[in-house]
mmCIF file of C-alpha atoms in Angstrom:
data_model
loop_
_atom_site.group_PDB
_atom_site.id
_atom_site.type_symbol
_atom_site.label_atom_id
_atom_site.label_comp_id
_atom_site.label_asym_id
_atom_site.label_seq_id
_atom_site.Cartn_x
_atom_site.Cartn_y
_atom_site.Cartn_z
ATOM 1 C CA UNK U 30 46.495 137.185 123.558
ATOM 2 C CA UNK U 31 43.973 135.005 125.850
ATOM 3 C CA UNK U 32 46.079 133.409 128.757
ATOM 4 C CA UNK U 33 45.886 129.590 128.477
ATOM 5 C CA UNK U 34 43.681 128.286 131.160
ATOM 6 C CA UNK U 35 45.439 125.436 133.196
ATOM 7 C CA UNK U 36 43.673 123.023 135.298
ATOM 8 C CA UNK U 37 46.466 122.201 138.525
ATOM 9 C CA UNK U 38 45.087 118.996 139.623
ATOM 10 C CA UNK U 39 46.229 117.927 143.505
ATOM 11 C CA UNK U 40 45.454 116.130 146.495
ATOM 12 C CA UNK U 41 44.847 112.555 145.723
ATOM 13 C CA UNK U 42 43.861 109.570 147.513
ATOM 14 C CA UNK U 43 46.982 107.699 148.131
ATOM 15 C CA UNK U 44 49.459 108.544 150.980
ATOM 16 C CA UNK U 45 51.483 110.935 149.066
ATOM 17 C CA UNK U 46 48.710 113.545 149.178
ATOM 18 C CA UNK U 47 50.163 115.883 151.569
ATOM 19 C CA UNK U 48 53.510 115.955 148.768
ATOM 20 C CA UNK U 49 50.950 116.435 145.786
ATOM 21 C CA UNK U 50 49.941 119.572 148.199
ATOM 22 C CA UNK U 51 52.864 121.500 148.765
ATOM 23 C CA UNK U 52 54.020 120.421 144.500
ATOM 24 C CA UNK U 53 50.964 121.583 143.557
ATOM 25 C CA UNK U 54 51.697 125.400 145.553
ATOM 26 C CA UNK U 55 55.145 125.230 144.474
ATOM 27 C CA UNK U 56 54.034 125.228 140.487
ATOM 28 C CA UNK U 57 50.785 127.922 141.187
ATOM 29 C CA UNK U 58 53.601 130.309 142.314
ATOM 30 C CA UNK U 59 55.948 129.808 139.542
ATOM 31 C CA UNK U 60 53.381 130.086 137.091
ATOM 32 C CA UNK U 61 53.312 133.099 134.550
ATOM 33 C CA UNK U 62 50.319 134.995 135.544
ATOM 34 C CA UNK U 63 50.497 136.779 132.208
ATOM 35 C CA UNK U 64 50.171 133.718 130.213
ATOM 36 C CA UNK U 65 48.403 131.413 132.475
ATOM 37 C CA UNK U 66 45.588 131.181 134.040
ATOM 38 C CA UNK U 67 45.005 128.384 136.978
ATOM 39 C CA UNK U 68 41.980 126.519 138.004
ATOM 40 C CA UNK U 69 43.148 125.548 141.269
ATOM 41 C CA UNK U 70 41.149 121.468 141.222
ATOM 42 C CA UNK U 71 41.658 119.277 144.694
ATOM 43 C CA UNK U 72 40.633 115.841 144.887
ATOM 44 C CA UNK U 73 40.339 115.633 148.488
ATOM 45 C CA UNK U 74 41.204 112.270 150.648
ATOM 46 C CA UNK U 75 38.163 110.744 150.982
ATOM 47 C CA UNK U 76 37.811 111.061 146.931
ATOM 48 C CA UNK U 77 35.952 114.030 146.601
ATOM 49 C CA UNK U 78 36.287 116.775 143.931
ATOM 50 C CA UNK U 79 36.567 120.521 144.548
ATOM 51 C CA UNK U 80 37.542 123.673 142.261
ATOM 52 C CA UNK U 81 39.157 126.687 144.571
ATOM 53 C CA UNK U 82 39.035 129.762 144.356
ATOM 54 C CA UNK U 83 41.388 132.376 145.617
ATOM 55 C CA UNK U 84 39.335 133.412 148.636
ATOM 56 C CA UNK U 85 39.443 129.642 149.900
ATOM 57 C CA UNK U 86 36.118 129.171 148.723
ATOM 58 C CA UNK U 87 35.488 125.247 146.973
ATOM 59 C CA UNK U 88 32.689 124.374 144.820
ATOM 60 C CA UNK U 89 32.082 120.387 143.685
ATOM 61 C CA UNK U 90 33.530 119.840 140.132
ATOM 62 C CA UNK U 91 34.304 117.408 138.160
ATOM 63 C CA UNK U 92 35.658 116.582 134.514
ATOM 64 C CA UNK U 93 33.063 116.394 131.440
ATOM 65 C CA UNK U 94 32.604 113.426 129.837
ATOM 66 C CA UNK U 95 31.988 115.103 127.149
ATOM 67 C CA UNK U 96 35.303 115.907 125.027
ATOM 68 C CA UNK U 97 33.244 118.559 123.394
ATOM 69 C CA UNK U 98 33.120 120.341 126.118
ATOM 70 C CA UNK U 99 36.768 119.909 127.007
ATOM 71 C CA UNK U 100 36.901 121.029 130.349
ATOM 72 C CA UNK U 101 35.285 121.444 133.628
ATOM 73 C CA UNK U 102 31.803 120.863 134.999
ATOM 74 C CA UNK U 103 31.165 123.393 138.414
ATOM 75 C CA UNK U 104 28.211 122.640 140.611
ATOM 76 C CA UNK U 105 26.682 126.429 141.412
ATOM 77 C CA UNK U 106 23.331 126.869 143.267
ATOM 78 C CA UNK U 107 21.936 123.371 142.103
ATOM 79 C CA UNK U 108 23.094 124.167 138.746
ATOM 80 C CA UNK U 109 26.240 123.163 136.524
ATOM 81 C CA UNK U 110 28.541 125.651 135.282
ATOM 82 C CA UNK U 111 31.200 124.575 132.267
ATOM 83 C CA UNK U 112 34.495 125.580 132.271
ATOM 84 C CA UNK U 113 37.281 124.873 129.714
ATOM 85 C CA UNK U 114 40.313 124.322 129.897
ATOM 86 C CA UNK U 115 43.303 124.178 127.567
ATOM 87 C CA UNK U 116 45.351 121.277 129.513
ATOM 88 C CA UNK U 117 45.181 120.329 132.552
ATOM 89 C CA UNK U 118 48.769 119.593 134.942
ATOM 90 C CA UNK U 119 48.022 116.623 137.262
ATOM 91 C CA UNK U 120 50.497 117.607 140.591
ATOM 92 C CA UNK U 121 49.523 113.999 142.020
ATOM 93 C CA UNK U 122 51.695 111.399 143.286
ATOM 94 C CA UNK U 123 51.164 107.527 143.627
ATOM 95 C CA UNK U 124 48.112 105.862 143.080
ATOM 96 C CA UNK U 125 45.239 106.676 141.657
ATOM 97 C CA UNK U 126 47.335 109.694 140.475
ATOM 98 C CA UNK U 127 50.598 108.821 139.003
ATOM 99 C CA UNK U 128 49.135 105.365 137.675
ATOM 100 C CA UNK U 129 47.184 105.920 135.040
ATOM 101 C CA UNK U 130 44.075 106.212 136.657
ATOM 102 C CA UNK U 131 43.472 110.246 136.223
ATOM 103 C CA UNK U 132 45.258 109.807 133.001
ATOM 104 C CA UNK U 133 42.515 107.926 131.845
ATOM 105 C CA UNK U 134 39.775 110.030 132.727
ATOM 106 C CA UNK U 135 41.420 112.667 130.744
ATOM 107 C CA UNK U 136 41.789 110.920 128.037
ATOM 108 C CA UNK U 137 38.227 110.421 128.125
ATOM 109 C CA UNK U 138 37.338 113.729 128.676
ATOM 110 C CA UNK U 139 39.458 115.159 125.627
ATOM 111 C CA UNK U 140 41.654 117.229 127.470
ATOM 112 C CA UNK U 141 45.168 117.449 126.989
ATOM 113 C CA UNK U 142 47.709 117.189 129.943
ATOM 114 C CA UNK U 143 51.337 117.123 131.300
ATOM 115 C CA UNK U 144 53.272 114.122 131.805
ATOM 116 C CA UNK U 145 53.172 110.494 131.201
ATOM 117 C CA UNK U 146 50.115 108.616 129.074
ATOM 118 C CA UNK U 147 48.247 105.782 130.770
ATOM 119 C CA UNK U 148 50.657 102.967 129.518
ATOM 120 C CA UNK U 149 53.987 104.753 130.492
ATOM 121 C CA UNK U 150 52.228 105.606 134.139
ATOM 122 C CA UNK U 151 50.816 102.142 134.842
ATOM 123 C CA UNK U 152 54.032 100.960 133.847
ATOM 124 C CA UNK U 153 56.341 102.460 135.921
ATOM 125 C CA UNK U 154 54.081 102.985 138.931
ATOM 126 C CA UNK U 155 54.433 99.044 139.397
ATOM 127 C CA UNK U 156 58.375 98.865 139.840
ATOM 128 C CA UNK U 157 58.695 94.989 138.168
ATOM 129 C CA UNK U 158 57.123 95.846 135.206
ATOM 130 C CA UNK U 159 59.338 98.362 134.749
ATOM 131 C CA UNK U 160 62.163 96.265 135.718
ATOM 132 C CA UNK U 161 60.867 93.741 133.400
ATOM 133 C CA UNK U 162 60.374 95.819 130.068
ATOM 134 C CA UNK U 163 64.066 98.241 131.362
ATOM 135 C CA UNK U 164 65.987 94.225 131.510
ATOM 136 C CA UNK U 165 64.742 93.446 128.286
ATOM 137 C CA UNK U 166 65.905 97.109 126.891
ATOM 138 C CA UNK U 167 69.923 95.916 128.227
ATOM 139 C CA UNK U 168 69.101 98.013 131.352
ATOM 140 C CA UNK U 169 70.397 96.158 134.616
ATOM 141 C CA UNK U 170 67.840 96.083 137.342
ATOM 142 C CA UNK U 171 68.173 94.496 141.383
ATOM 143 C CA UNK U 172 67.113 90.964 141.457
ATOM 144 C CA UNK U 173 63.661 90.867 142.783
ATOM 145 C CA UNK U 174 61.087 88.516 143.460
ATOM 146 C CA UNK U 175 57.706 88.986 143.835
ATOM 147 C CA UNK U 176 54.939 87.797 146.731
ATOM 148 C CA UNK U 177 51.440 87.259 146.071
ATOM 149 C CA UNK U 178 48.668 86.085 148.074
ATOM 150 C CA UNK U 179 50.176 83.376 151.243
ATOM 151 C CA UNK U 180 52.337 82.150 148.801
ATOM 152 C CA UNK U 181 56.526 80.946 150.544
ATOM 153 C CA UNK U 182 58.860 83.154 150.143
ATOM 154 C CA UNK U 183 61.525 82.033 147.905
ATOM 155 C CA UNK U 184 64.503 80.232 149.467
ATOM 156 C CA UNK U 185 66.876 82.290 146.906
ATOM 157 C CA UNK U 186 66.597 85.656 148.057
ATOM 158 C CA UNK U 187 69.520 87.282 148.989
ATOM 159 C CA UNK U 188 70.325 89.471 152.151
ATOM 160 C CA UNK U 189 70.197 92.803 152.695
ATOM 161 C CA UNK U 190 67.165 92.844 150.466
ATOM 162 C CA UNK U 191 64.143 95.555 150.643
ATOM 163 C CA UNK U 192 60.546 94.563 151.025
ATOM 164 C CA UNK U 193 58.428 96.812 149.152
ATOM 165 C CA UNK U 194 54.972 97.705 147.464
ATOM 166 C CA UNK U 195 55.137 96.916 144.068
ATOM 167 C CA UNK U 196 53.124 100.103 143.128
ATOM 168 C CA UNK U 197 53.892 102.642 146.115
ATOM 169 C CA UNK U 198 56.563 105.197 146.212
ATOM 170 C CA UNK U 199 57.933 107.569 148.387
ATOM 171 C CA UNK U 200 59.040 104.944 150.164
ATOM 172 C CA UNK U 201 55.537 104.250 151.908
ATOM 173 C CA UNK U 202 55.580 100.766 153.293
ATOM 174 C CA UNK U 203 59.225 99.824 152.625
ATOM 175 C CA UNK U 204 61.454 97.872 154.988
ATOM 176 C CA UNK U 205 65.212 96.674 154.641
ATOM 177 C CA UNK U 206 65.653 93.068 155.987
ATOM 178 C CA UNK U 207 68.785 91.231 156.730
ATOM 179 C CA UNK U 208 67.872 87.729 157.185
ATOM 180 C CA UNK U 209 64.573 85.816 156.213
ATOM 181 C CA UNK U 210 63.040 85.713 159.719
ATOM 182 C CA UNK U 211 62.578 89.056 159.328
ATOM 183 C CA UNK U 212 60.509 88.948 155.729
ATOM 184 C CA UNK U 213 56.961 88.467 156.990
ATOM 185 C CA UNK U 214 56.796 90.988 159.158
ATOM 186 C CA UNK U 215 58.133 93.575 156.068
ATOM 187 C CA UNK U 216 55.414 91.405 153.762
ATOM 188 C CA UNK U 217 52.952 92.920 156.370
ATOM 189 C CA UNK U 218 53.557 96.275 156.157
ATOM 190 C CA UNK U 219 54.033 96.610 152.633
ATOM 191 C CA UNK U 220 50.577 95.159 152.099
ATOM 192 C CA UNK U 221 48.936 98.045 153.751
ATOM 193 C CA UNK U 222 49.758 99.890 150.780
ATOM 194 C CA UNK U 223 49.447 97.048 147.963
ATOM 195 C CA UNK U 224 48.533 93.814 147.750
ATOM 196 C CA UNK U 225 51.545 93.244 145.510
ATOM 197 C CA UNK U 226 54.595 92.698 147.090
ATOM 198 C CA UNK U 227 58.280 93.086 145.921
ATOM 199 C CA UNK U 228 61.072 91.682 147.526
ATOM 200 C CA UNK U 229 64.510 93.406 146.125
ATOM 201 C CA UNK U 230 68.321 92.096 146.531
ATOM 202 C CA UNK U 231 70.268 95.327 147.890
ATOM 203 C CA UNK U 232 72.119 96.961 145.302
ATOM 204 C CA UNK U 233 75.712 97.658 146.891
ATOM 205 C CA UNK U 234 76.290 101.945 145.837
ATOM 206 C CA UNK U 235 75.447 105.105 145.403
ATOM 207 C CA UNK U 236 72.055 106.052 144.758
ATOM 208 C CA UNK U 237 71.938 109.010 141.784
ATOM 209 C CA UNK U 238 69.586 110.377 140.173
ATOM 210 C CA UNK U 239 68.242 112.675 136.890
ATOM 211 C CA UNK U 240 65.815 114.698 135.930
ATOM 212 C CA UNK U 241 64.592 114.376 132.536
ATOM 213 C CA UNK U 242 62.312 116.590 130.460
ATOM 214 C CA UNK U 243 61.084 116.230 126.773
ATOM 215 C CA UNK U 244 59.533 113.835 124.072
ATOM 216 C CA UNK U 245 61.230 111.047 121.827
ATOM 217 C CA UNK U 246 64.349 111.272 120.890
ATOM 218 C CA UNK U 247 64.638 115.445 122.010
ATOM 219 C CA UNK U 248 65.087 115.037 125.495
ATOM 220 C CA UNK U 249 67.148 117.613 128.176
ATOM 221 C CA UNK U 250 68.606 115.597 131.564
ATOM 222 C CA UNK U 251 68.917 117.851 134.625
ATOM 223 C CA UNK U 252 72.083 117.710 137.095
ATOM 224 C CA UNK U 253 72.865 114.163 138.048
ATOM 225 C CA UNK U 254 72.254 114.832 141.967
ATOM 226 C CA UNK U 255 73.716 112.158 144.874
ATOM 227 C CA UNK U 256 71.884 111.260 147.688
ATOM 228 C CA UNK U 257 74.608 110.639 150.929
ATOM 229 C CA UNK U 258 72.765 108.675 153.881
ATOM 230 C CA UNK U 259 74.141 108.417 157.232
ATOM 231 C CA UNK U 260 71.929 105.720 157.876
ATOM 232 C CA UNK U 261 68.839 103.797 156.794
ATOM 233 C CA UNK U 262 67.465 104.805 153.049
ATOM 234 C CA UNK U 263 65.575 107.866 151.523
ATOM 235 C CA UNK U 264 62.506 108.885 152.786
ATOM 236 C CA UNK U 265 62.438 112.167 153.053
ATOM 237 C CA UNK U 266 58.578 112.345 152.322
ATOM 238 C CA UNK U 267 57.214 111.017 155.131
ATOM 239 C CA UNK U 268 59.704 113.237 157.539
ATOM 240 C CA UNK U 269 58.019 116.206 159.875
ATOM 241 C CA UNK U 270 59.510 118.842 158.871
ATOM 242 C CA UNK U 271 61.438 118.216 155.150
ATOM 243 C CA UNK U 272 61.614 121.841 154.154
ATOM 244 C CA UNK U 273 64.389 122.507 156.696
ATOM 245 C CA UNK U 274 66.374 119.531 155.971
ATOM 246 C CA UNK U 275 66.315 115.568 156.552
ATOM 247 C CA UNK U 276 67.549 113.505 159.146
ATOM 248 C CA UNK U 277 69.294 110.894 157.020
ATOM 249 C CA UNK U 278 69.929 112.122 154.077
ATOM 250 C CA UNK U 279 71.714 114.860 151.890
ATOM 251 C CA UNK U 280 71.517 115.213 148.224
ATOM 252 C CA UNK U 281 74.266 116.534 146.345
ATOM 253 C CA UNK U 282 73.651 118.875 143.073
ATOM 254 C CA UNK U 283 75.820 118.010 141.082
ATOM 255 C CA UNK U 284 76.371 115.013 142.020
ATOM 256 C CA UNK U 285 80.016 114.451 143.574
ATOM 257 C CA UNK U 286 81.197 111.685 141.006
ATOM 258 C CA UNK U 287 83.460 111.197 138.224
ATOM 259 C CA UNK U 288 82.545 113.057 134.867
ATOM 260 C CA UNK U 289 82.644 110.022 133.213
ATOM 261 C CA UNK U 290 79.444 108.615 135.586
ATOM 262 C CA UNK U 291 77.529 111.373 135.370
ATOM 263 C CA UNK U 292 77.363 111.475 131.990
ATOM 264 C CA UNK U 293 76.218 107.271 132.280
ATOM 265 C CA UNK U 294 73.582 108.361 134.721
ATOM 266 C CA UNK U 295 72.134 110.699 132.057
ATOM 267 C CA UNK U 296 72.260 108.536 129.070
ATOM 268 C CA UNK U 297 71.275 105.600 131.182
ATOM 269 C CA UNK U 298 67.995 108.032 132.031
ATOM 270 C CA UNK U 299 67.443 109.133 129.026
ATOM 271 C CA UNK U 300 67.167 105.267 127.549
ATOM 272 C CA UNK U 301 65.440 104.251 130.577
ATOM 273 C CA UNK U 302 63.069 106.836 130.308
ATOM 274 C CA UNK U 303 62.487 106.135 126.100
ATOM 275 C CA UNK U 304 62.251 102.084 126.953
ATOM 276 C CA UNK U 305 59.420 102.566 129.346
ATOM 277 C CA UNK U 306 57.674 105.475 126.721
ATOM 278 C CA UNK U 307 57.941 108.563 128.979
ATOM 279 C CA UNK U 308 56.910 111.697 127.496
ATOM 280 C CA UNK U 309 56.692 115.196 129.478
ATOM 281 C CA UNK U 310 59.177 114.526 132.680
ATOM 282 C CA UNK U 311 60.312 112.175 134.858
ATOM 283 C CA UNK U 312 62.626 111.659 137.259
ATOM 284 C CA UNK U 313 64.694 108.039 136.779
ATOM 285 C CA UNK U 314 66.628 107.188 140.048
ATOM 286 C CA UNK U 315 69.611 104.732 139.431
ATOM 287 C CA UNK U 316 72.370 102.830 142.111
ATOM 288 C CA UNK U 317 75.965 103.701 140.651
ATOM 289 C CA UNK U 318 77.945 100.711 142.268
ATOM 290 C CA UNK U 319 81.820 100.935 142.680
ATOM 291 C CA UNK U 320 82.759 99.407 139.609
ATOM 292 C CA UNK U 321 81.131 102.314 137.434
ATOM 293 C CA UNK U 322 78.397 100.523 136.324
ATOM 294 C CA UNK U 323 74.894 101.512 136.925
ATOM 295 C CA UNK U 324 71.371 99.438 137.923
ATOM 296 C CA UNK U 325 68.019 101.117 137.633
ATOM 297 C CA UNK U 326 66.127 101.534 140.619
ATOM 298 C CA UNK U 327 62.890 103.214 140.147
ATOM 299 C CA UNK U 328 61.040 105.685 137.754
ATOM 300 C CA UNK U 329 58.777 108.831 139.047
ATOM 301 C CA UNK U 330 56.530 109.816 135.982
ATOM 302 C CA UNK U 331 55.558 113.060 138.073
ATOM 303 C CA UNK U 332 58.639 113.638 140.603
ATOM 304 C CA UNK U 333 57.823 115.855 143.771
ATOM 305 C CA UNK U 334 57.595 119.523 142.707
ATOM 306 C CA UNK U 335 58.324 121.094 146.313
ATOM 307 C CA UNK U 336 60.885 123.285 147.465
ATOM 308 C CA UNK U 337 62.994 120.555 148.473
ATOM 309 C CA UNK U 338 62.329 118.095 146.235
ATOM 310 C CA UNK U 339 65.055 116.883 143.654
ATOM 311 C CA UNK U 340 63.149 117.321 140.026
ATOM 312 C CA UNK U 341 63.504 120.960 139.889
ATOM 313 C CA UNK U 342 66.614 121.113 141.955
ATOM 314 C CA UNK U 343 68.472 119.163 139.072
ATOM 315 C CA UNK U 344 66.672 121.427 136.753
ATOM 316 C CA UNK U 345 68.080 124.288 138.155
ATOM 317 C CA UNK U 346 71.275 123.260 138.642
ATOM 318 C CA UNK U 347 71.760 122.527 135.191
ATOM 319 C CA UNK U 348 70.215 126.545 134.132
ATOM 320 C CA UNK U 349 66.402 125.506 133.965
ATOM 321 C CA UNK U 350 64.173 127.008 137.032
ATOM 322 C CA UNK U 351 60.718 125.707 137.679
ATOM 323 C CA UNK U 352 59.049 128.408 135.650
ATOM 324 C CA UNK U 353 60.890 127.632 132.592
ATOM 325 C CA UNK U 354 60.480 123.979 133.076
ATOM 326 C CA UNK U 355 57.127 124.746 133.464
ATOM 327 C CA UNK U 356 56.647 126.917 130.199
ATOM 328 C CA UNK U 357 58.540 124.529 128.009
ATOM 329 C CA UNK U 358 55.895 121.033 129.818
ATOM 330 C CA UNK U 359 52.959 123.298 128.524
ATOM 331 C CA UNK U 360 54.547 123.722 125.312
ATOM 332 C CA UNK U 361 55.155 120.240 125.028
ATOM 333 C CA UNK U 362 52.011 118.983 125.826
ATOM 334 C CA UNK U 363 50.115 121.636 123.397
ATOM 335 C CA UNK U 364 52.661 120.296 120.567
ATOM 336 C CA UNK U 365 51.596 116.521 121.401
ATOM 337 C CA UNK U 366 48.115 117.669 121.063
ATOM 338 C CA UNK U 367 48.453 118.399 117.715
ATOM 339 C CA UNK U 368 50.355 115.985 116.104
#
């Protein structure tokens, strides 16, 4: 049989594109060479588009417009050369990537592809939306309050509170503040990544969180994993050197918590990720606070896919290594195509 010919899509223009990088090598190697073959597509920093090869070489490409062509147009010697694909797996991470944005063009284009559709990406990549439609599912979420434009602060917040982008992750721009002096400053630096602001009351526990993979109502959850901090919060991403270990932080595989948590984390997930119409995988990160109870914190519609990231670490944990999570996204997403 024909291997199945799947575009990896990386790079990206938001901050996260060194992350989308090193995901993006992590699935070329675990791919089944006898089943699949990868069109290696990088869409550099500055925005522009580029197909590898495996000598290094790039060439300018870009997605048709044209869903009957269903793939990939390659500029060759002032001419165009068309390439098809049969779906393509968007490695990309925060905006303009995880957002709906390339989601959209492929849509457009006809071409089917891993992970989250445009609503369920937009969605969670702004975290008060999701907080907003996850509430209204019986889901607690932090309160938060939101800053637009030179509008006060409100007099109600509560401290320790975070001061966020409202449509960032990794934990790009993010600043924990103990008393309201200290807000505008944290406003300030979480508007160099969006002009949307969220301001979030501390949630008092352990953060925990699972991996889940599937469609509707089948749906597998991963390990519950732990993440013990010495100090600060998360942020492993924007660390020197994270493949040898972080400076703050430890996660835990299966998580060290009762039986009786872990197995709220996972159905917490699981209706977490159905509320907010996930389809493919996520990764839904929750506080577990002392009294047992659980509060959403955050939803990654394409987690980090490195060696050290926490996705496939769950996922292997609990029997399912990257190539097999891999296999079973394709099949997925081929199955979804034609329904």
């Amino acid at each position: 049989m024909a291997r199945l010919r799947i575009g990896i899509m990386f790079g990206g223009r938001s901050e996260e594109h060194p992350v989308s990088v090193k995901s993006a090598r992590e699935v070329a190697k675990n791919l089944d060479s006898g089943r699949y073959e990868p069109y290696c597509i990088e869409i550099a920093e500055d925005g522009t588009w580029n197909l590898l090869d495996e000598h290094g070489g790039r060439r300018p490409v870009a997605l048709s417009p044209d869903p009957g062509v269903h793939g990939l147009l390659v500029l060759d010697e002032g001419r165009y050369e068309t390439i098809g694909l049969d779906l393509v797996f968007p490695v990309l991470h925060g905006r303009l990537g995880e957002d709906g944005g390339v989601q959209g063009l492929l849509e457009f284009s006809g071409i089917p592809y891993v992970g989250c559709d445009i609503q369920s990406s937009a969605l969670c990549m702004d975290k008060s939306l999701a907080y907003i439609v996850a509430g209204n599912a019986g889901i607690a979420t932090p309160n938060h309050w939101i800053v637009t434009g030179d509008e006060p602060v409100d007099p109600r917040i509560t401290y320790p509170a975070f001061v966020k982008p409202a449509r960032s992750g990794s934990s790009f721009g993010v600043s924990k503040v103990t008393r309201a002096e200290d807000v505008p400053d944290a406003v300030k630096a979480a508007r160099q990544y969006d002009a949307k602001v969220l301001i979030e009351e501390a949630v008092v526990g352990s953060e925990v969180g699972c991996a889940i993979l599937g469609n509707g109502a089948d749906l597998l959850a991963g390990e519950v994993d732990r993440i013990a901090l010495s100090h600060g919060f998360f942020r492993i991403h924007q660390e020197s050197t994270p493949e040898s270990g972080s400076e703050n932080s430890t996660p835990i595989v299966p998580a060290d918590i009762p039986a009786e948590s872990r197995a709220l984390v996972r159905e917490t997930a699981k209706a977490v990720y159905r509320a907010l119409g996930c389809r493919g995988l996520a990764r839904v990160d929750l506080f577990l606070r002392e009294d047992g109870t659980v509060v959403l914190n955050e939803v990654n519609t394409m987690p980090g896919l490195t060696s050290y990231s926490r996705y496939p670490r769950m996922m292997a944990a609990a029997g399912l290594p990257l190539a097999e999570v891999i296999d079973r996204l394709v099949a997925l997403t081929l199955a979804g195509r034609r329904r």
